mmCIF file of C-alpha atoms in Angstrom:
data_model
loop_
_atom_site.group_PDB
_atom_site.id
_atom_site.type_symbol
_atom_site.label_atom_id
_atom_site.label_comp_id
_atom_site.label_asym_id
_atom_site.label_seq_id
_atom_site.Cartn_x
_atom_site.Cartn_y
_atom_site.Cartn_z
ATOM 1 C CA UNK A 1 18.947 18.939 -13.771
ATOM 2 C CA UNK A 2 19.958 18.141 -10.363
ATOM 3 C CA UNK A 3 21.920 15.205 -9.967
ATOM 4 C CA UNK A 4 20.058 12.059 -8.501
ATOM 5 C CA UNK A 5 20.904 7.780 -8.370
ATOM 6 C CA UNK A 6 18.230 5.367 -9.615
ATOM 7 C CA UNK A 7 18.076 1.699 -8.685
ATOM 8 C CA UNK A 8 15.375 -0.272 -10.834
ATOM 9 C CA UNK A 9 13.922 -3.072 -8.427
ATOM 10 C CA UNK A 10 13.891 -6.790 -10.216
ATOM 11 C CA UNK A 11 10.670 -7.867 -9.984
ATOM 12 C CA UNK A 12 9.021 -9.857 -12.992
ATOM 13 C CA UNK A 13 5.680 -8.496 -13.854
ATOM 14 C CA UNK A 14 2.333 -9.622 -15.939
ATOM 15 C CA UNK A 15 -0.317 -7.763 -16.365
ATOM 16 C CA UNK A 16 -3.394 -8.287 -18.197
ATOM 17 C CA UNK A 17 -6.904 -9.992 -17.873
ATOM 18 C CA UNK A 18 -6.963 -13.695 -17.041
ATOM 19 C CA UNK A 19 -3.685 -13.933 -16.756
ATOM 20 C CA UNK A 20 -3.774 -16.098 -13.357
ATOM 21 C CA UNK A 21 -4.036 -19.219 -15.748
ATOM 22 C CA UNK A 22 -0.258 -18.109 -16.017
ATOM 23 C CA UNK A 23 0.260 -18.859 -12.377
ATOM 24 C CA UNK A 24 1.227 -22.537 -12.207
ATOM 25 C CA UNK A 25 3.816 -21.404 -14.960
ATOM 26 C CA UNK A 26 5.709 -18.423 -12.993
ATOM 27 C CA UNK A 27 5.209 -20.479 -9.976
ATOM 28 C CA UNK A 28 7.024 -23.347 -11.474
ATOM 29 C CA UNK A 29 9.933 -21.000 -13.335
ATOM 30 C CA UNK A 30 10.772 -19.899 -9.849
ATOM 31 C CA UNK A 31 11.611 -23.437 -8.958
ATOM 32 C CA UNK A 32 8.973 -23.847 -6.731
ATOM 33 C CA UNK A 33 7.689 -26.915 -5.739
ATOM 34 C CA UNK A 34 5.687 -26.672 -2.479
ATOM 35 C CA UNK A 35 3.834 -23.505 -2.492
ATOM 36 C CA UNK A 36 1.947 -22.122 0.787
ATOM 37 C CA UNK A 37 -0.661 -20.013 -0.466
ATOM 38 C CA UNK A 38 -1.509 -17.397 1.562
ATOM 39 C CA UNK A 39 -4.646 -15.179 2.083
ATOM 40 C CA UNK A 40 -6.719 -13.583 4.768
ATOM 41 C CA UNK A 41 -9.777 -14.871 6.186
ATOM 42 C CA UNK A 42 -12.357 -13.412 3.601
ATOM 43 C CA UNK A 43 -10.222 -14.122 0.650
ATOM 44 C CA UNK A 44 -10.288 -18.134 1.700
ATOM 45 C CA UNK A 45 -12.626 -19.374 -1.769
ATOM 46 C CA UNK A 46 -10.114 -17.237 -4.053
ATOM 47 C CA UNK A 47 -6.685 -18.763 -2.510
ATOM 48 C CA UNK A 48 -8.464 -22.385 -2.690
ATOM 49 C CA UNK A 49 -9.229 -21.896 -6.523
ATOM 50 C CA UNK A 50 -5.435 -20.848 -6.831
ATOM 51 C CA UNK A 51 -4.213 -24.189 -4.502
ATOM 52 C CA UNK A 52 -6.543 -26.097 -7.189
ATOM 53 C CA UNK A 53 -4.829 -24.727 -10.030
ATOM 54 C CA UNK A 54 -1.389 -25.580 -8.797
ATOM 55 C CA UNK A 55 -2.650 -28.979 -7.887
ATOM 56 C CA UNK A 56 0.846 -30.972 -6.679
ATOM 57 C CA UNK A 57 2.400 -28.131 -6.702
ATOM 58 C CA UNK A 58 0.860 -26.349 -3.408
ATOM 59 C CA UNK A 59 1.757 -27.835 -0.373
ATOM 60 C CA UNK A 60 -0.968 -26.136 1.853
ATOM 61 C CA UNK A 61 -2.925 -22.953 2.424
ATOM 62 C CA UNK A 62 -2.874 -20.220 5.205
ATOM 63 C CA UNK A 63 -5.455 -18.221 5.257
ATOM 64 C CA UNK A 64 -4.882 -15.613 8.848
ATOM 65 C CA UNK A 65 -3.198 -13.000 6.924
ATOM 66 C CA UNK A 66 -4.209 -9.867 9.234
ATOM 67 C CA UNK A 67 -3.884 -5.655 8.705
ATOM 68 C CA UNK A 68 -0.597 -4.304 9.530
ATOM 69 C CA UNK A 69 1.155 -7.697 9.677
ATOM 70 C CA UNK A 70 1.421 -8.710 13.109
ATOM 71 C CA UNK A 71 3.767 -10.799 14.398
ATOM 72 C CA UNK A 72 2.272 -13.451 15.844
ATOM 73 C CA UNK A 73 -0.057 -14.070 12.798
ATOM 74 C CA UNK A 74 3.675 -14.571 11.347
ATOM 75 C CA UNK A 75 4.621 -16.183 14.005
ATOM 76 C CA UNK A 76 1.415 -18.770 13.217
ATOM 77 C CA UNK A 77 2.248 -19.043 9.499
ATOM 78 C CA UNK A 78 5.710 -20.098 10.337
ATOM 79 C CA UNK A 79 4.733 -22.888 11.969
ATOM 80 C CA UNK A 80 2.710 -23.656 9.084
ATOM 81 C CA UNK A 81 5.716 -23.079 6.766
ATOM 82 C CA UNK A 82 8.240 -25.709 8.559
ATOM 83 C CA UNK A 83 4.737 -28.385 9.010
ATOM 84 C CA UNK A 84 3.989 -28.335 5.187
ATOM 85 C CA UNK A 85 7.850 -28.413 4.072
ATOM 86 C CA UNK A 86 7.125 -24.978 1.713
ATOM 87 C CA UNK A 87 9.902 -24.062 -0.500
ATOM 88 C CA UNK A 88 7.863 -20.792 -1.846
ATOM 89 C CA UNK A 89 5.056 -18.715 -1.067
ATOM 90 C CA UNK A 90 2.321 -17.376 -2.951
ATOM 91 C CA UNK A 91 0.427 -14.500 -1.891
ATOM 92 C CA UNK A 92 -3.304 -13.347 -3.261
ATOM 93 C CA UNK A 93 -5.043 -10.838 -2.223
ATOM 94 C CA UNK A 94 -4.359 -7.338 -0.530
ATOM 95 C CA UNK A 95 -1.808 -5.454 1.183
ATOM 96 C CA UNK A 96 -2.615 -7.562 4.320
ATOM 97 C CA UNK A 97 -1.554 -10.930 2.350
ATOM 98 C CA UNK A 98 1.491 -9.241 0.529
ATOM 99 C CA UNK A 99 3.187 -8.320 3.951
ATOM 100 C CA UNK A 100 2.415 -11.584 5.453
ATOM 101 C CA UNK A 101 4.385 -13.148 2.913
ATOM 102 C CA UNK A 102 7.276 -10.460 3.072
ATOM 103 C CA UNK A 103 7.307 -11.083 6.680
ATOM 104 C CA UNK A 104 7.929 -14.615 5.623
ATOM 105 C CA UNK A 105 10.444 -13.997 3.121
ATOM 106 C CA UNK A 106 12.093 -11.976 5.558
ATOM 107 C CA UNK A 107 12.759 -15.445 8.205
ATOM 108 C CA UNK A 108 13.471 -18.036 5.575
ATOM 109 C CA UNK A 109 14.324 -16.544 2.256
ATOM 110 C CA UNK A 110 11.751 -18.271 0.153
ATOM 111 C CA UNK A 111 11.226 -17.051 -2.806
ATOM 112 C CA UNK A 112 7.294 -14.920 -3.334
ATOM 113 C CA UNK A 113 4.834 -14.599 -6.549
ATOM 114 C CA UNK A 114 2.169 -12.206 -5.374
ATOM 115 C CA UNK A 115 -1.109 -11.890 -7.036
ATOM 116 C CA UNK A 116 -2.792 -8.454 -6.003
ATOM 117 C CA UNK A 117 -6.602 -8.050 -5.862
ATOM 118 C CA UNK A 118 -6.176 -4.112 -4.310
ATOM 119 C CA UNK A 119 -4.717 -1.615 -5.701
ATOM 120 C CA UNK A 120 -2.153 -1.286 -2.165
ATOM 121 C CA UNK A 121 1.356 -1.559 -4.224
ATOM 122 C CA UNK A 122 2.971 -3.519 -1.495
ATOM 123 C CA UNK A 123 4.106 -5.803 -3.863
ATOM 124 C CA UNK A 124 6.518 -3.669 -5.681
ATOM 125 C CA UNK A 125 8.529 -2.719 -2.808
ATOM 126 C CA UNK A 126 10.885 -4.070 -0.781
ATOM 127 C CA UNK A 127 9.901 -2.735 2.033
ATOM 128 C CA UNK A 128 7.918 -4.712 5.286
ATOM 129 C CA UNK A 129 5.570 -3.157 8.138
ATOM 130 C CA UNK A 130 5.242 -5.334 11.271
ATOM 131 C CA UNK A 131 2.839 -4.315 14.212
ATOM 132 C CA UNK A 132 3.508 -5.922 17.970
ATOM 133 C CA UNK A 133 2.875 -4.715 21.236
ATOM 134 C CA UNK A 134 0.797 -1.680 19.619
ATOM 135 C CA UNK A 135 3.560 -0.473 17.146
ATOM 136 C CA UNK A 136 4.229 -0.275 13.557
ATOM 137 C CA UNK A 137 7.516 -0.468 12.629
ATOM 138 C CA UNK A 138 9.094 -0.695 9.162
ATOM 139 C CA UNK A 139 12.069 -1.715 7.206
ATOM 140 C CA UNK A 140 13.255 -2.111 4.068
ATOM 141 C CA UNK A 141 14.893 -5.351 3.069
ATOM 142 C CA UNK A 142 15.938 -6.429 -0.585
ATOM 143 C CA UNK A 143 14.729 -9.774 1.007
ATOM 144 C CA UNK A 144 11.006 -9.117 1.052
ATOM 145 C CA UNK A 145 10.660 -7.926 -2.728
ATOM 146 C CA UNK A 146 8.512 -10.378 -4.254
ATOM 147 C CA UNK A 147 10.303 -12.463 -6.842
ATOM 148 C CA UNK A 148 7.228 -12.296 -9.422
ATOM 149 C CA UNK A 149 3.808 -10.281 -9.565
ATOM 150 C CA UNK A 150 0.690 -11.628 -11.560
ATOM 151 C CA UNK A 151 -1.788 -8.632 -11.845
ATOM 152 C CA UNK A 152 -5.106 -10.028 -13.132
ATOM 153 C CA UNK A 153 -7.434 -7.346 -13.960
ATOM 154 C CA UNK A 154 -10.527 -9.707 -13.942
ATOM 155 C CA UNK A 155 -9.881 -10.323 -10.476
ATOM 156 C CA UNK A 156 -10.026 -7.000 -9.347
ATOM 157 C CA UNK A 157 -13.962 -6.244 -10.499
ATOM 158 C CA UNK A 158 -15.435 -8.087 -7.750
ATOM 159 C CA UNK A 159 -13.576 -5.365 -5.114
ATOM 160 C CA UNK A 160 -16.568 -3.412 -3.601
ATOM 161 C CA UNK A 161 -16.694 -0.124 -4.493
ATOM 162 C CA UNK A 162 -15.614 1.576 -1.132
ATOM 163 C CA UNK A 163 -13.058 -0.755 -1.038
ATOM 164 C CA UNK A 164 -11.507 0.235 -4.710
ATOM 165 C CA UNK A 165 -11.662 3.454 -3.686
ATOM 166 C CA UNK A 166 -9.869 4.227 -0.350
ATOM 167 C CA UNK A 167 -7.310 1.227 -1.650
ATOM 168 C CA UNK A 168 -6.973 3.536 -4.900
ATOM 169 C CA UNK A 169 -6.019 6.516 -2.399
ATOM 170 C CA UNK A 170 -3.946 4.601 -0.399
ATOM 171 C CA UNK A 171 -1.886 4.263 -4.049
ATOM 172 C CA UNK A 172 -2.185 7.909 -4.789
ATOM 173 C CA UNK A 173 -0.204 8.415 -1.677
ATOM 174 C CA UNK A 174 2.699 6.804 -2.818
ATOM 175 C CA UNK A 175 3.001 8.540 -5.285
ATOM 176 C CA UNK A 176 2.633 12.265 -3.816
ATOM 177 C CA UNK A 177 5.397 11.659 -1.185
ATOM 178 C CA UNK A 178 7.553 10.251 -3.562
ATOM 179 C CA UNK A 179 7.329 13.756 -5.800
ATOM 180 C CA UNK A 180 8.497 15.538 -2.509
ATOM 181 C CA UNK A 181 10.663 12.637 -1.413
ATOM 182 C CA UNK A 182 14.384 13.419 -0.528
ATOM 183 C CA UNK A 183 15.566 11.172 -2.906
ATOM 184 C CA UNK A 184 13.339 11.494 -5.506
ATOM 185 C CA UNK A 185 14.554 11.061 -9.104
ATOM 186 C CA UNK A 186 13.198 11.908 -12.859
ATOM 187 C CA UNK A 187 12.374 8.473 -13.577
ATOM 188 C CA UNK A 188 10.475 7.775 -10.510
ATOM 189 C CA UNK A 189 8.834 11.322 -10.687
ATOM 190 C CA UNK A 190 7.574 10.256 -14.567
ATOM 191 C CA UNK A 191 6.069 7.135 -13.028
ATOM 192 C CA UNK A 192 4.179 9.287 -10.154
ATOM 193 C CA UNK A 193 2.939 11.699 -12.436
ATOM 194 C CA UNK A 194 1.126 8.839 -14.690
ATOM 195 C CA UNK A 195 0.415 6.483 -11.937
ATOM 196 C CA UNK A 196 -1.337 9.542 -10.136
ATOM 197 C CA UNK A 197 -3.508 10.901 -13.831
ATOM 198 C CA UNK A 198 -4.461 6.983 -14.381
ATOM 199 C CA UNK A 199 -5.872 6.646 -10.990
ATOM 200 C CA UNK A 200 -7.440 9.973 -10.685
ATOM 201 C CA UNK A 201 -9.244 9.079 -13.845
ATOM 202 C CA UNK A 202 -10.231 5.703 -13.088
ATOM 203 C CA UNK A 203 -11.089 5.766 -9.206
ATOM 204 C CA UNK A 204 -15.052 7.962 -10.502
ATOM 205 C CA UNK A 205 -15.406 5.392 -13.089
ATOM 206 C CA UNK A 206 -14.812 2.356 -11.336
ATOM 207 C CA UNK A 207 -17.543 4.265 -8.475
ATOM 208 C CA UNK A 208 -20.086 4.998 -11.625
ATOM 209 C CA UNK A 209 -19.529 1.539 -13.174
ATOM 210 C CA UNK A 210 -17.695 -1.174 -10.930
ATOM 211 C CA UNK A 211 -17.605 -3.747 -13.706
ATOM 212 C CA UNK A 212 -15.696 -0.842 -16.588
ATOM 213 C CA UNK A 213 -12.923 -3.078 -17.309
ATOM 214 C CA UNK A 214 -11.412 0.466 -18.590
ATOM 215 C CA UNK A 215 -11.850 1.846 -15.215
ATOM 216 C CA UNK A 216 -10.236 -1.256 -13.294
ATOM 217 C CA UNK A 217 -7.068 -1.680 -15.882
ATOM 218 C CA UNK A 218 -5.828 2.045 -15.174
ATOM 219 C CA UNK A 219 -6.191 1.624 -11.647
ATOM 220 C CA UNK A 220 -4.069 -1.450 -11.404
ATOM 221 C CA UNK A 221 -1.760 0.371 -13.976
ATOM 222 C CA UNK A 222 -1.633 2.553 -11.802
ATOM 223 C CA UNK A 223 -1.244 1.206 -8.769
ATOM 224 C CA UNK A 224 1.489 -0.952 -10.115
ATOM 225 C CA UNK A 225 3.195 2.568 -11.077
ATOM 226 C CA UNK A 226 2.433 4.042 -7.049
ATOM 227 C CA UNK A 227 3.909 0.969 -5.923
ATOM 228 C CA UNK A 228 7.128 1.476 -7.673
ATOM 229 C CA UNK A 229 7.600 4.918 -6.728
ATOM 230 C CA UNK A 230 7.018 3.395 -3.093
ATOM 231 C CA UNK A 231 9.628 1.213 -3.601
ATOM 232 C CA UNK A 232 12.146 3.375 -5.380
ATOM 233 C CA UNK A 233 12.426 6.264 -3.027
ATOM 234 C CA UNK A 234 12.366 7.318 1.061
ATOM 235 C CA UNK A 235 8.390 8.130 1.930
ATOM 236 C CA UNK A 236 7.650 11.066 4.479
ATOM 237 C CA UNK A 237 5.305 12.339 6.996
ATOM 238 C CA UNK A 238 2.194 10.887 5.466
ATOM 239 C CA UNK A 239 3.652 7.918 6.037
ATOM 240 C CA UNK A 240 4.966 8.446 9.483
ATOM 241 C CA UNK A 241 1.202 8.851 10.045
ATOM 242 C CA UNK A 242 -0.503 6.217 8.380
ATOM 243 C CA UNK A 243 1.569 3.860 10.447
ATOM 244 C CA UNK A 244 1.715 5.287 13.821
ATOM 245 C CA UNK A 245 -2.068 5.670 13.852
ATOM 246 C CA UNK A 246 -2.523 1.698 12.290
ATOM 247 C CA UNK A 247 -0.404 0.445 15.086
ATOM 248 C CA UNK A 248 -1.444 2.478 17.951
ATOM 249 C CA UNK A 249 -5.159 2.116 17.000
ATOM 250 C CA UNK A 250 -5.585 -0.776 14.526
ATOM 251 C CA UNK A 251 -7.041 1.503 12.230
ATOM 252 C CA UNK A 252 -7.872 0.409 8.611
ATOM 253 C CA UNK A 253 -4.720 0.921 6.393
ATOM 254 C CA UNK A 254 -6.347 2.142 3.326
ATOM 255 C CA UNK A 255 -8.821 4.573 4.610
ATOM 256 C CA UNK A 256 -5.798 6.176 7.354
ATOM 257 C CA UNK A 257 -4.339 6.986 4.012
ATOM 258 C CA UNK A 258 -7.253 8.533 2.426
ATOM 259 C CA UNK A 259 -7.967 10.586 5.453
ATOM 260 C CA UNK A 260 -4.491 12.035 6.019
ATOM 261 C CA UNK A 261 -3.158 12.480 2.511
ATOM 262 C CA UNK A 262 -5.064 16.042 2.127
ATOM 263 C CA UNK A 263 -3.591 17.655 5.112
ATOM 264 C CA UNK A 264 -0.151 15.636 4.412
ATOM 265 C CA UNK A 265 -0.113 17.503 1.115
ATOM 266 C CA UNK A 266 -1.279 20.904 2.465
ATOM 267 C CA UNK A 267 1.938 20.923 5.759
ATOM 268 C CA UNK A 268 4.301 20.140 2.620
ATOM 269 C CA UNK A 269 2.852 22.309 0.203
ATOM 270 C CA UNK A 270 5.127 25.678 0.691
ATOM 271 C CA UNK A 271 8.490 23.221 0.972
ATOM 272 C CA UNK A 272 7.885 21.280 -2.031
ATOM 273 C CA UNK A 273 5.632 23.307 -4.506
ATOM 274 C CA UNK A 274 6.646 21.631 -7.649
ATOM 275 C CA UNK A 275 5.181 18.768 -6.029
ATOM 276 C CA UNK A 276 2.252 20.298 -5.305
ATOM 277 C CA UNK A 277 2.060 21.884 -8.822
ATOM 278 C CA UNK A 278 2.581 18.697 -9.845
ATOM 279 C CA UNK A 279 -0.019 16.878 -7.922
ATOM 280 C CA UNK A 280 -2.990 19.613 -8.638
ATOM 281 C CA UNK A 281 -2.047 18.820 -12.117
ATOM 282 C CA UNK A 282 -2.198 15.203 -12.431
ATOM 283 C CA UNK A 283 -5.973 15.934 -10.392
ATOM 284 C CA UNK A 284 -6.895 18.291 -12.871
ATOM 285 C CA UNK A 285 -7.285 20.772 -9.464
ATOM 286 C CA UNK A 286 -6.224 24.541 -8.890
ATOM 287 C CA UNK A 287 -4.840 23.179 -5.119
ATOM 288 C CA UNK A 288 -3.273 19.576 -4.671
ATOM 289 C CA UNK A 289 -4.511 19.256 -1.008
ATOM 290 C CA UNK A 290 -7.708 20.295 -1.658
ATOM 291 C CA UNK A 291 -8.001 18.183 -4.979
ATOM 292 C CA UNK A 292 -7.051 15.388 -2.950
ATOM 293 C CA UNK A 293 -9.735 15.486 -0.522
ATOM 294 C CA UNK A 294 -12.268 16.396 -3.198
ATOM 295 C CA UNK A 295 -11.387 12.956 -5.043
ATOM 296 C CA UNK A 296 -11.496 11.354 -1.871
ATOM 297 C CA UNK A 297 -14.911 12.791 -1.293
ATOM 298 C CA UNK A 298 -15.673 12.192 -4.716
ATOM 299 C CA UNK A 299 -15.271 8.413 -4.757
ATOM 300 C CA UNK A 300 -17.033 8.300 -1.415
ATOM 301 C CA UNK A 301 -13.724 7.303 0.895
ATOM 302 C CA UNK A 302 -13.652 8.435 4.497
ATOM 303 C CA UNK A 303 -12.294 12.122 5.056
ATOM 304 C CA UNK A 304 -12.030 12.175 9.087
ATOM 305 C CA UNK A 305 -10.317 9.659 11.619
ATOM 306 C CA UNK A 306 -13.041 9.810 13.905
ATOM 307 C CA UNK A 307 -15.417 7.774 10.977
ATOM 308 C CA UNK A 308 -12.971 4.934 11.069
ATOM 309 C CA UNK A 309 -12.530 4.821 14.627
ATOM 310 C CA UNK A 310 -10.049 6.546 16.484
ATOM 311 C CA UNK A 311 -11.374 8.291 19.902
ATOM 312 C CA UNK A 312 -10.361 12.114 19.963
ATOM 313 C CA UNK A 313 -7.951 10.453 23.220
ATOM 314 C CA UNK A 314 -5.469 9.345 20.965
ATOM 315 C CA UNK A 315 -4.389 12.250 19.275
ATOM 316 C CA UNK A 316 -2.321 13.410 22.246
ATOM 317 C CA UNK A 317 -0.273 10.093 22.314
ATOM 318 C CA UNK A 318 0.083 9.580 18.110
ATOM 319 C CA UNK A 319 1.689 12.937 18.271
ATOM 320 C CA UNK A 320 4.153 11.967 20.921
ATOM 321 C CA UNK A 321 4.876 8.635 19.143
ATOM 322 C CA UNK A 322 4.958 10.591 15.478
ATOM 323 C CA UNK A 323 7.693 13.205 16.947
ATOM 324 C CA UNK A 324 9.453 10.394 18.772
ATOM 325 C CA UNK A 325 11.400 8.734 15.617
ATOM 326 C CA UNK A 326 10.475 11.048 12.310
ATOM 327 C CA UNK A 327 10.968 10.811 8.730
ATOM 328 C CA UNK A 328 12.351 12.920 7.113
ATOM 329 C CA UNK A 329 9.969 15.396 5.472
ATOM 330 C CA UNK A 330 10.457 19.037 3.371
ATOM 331 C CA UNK A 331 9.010 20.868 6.266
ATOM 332 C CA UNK A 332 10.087 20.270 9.271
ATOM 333 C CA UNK A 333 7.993 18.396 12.064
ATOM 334 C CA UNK A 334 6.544 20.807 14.418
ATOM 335 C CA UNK A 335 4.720 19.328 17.067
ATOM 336 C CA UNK A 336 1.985 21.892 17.681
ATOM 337 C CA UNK A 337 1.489 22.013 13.786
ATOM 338 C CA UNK A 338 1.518 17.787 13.917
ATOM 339 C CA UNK A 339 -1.130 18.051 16.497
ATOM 340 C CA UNK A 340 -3.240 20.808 14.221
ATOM 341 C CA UNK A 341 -2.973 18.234 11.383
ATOM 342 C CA UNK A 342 -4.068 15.513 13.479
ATOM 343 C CA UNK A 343 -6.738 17.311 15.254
ATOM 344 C CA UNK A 344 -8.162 18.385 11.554
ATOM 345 C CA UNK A 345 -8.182 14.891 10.106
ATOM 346 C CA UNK A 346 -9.837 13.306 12.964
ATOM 347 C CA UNK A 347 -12.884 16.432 12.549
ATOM 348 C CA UNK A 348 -13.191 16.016 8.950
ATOM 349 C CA UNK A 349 -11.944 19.721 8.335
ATOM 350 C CA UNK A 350 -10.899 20.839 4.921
ATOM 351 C CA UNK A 351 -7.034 20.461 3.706
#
């Protein structure tokens, strides 16, 4: 067994179904006594019902959480932060809401209980993507790892369809890249392998029958597992993507993810085929790429950039930006090969 370094990342977690009546509890074991509760703009009834359920203890609500976290939405909550005297956050909702409140964390320290509604996995990692002036840039920060996570099954079933789905994809990624991640470990590879099978299995039920309770526990299983495995280990070019094309083009986070992954998987598959072999399994496919983009397919989540909105003008410059500062990655960045990947995902072509 090669040799390898694990670091387990202290958050507190509950899972179950209606366990947000737990949430004035946690909030109050954190020694928090002036909450801002945070959402985005569509999420505003769900963050009020959580500000009524902490009653004194929530000192005021911010509801501008945006994709990719820019900074002067932070910039805006701040303000909001220092007016209402907050000595916490709480965070409901998506990936959107979750880095908001990292971005937070990150300026003053206060301590974060997230409640997810997605299946993103933002909230088990410590790292923090910030957009301005057009570009995504990231960091990782023991700082911005949520103190305490409440996942509530229950308040996952009311998550449209689509939106389950390319959020569930945008989990599987995590865990692919960490199988073929240069730091990658057994323990994190254990949690990949059964946060990939649960979702894979639950992402056509959750399609067939939105209200399976089944369905909607394994994917928050195991998107809590992806999210981990995000936070545990280095990610790679998939990655790199995702966020040069979400800051350059504002594109939505979940579905960049779903589009990409397949041909992600398919430039690494030669330099890491245990991960591959790995991923096909976990899919219950002969080919990982092309079991990825069959699920994707399957569950009815965008296969081509050009269906969420990028102009075939941009691939020139997210190639330049990609190459400019890489991750590393098994196979090495090429940039005619970046530019065939990119040219594929924005046509829809198969991985």
């Amino acid at each position: 067994m090669q040799a390898f370094t694990y670091t387990g990342l202290p958050t507190r977690v509950i899972f179950g179904i209606g366990t947000l009546d737990k949430l004035t509890a946690e909030v109050e074991r954190l020694g928090v006594s002036r909450a801002l509760v945070l959402s985005t703009p569509r999420q505003r009834e769900m963050v009020e019902d959580a500000a009524r359920r902490l009653g004194a203890l929530a000192a005021g609500i911010f509801s501008e959480a945006a994709m990719h976290t820019p900074v002067d939405v932070t910039e805006r909550a701040m303000r909001e932060v220092e007016r209402c005297g907050a000595d916490g956050i709480v965070a409901i909702g998506g990936g959107s809401t979750t880095g908001l409140g990292k971005a937070i964390a990150l300026r003053t320290n206060l301590p974060q209980l997230v409640v997810p509604t997605t299946y993103a996995g933002s909230e088990m990692t410590p790292i923090l993507g910030e957009t301005e002036h057009g570009r995504k840039t990231t960091l990782r920060n023991p700082k911005v790892l949520p103190e305490t996570v409440i996942y509530d099954v229950s308040l996952t079933l009311e998550l449209p369809v689509k939106l389950s789905a390319v959020s569930g994809m945008n989990a599987i990624a995590h865990a692919v890249e960490a199988l073929y991640a240069q730091d990658r470990n057994p323990v994190v590879d254990l949690m990949a392998d059964e946060g990939l099978a649960a979702l894979a299995r639950a992402l056509p039920g959750i399609v067939a029958k939105p209200d399976d309770l089944d369905a909607r526990s394994d994917a928050l299983y195991g998107a809590w597992l992806c999210g981990i495995c995000l936070g545990s280990v280095g990610m790679a070019l998939h990655h790199k993507l995702c966020h040069t094309l979400g800051g350059m083009f504002d594109l939505p986070h979940a579905e960049t993810h779903a589009v990409i992954l397949p041909h992600a998987m398919r430039y690494n598959t030669n330099a890491a085929p245990a991960a591959a072999a790995k991923v096909a399994r976990a899919l219950g496919a002969g080919d990982a790429a092309r079991g990825l983009q069959d699920l994707a397919r399957r569950v009815g989540a965008p296969v081509s950039l050009r269906e969420i909105g990028m102009t075939a003008e941009g691939i020139e410059p997210a190639v330049a930006q990609a190459m400019s500062n890489p991750y590393w990655n098994p196979e090495p960045l090429v940039e005619t090969r970046i530019r065939e990947l990119l040219e594929r995902a924005f046509h829809g072509s198969d991985a």
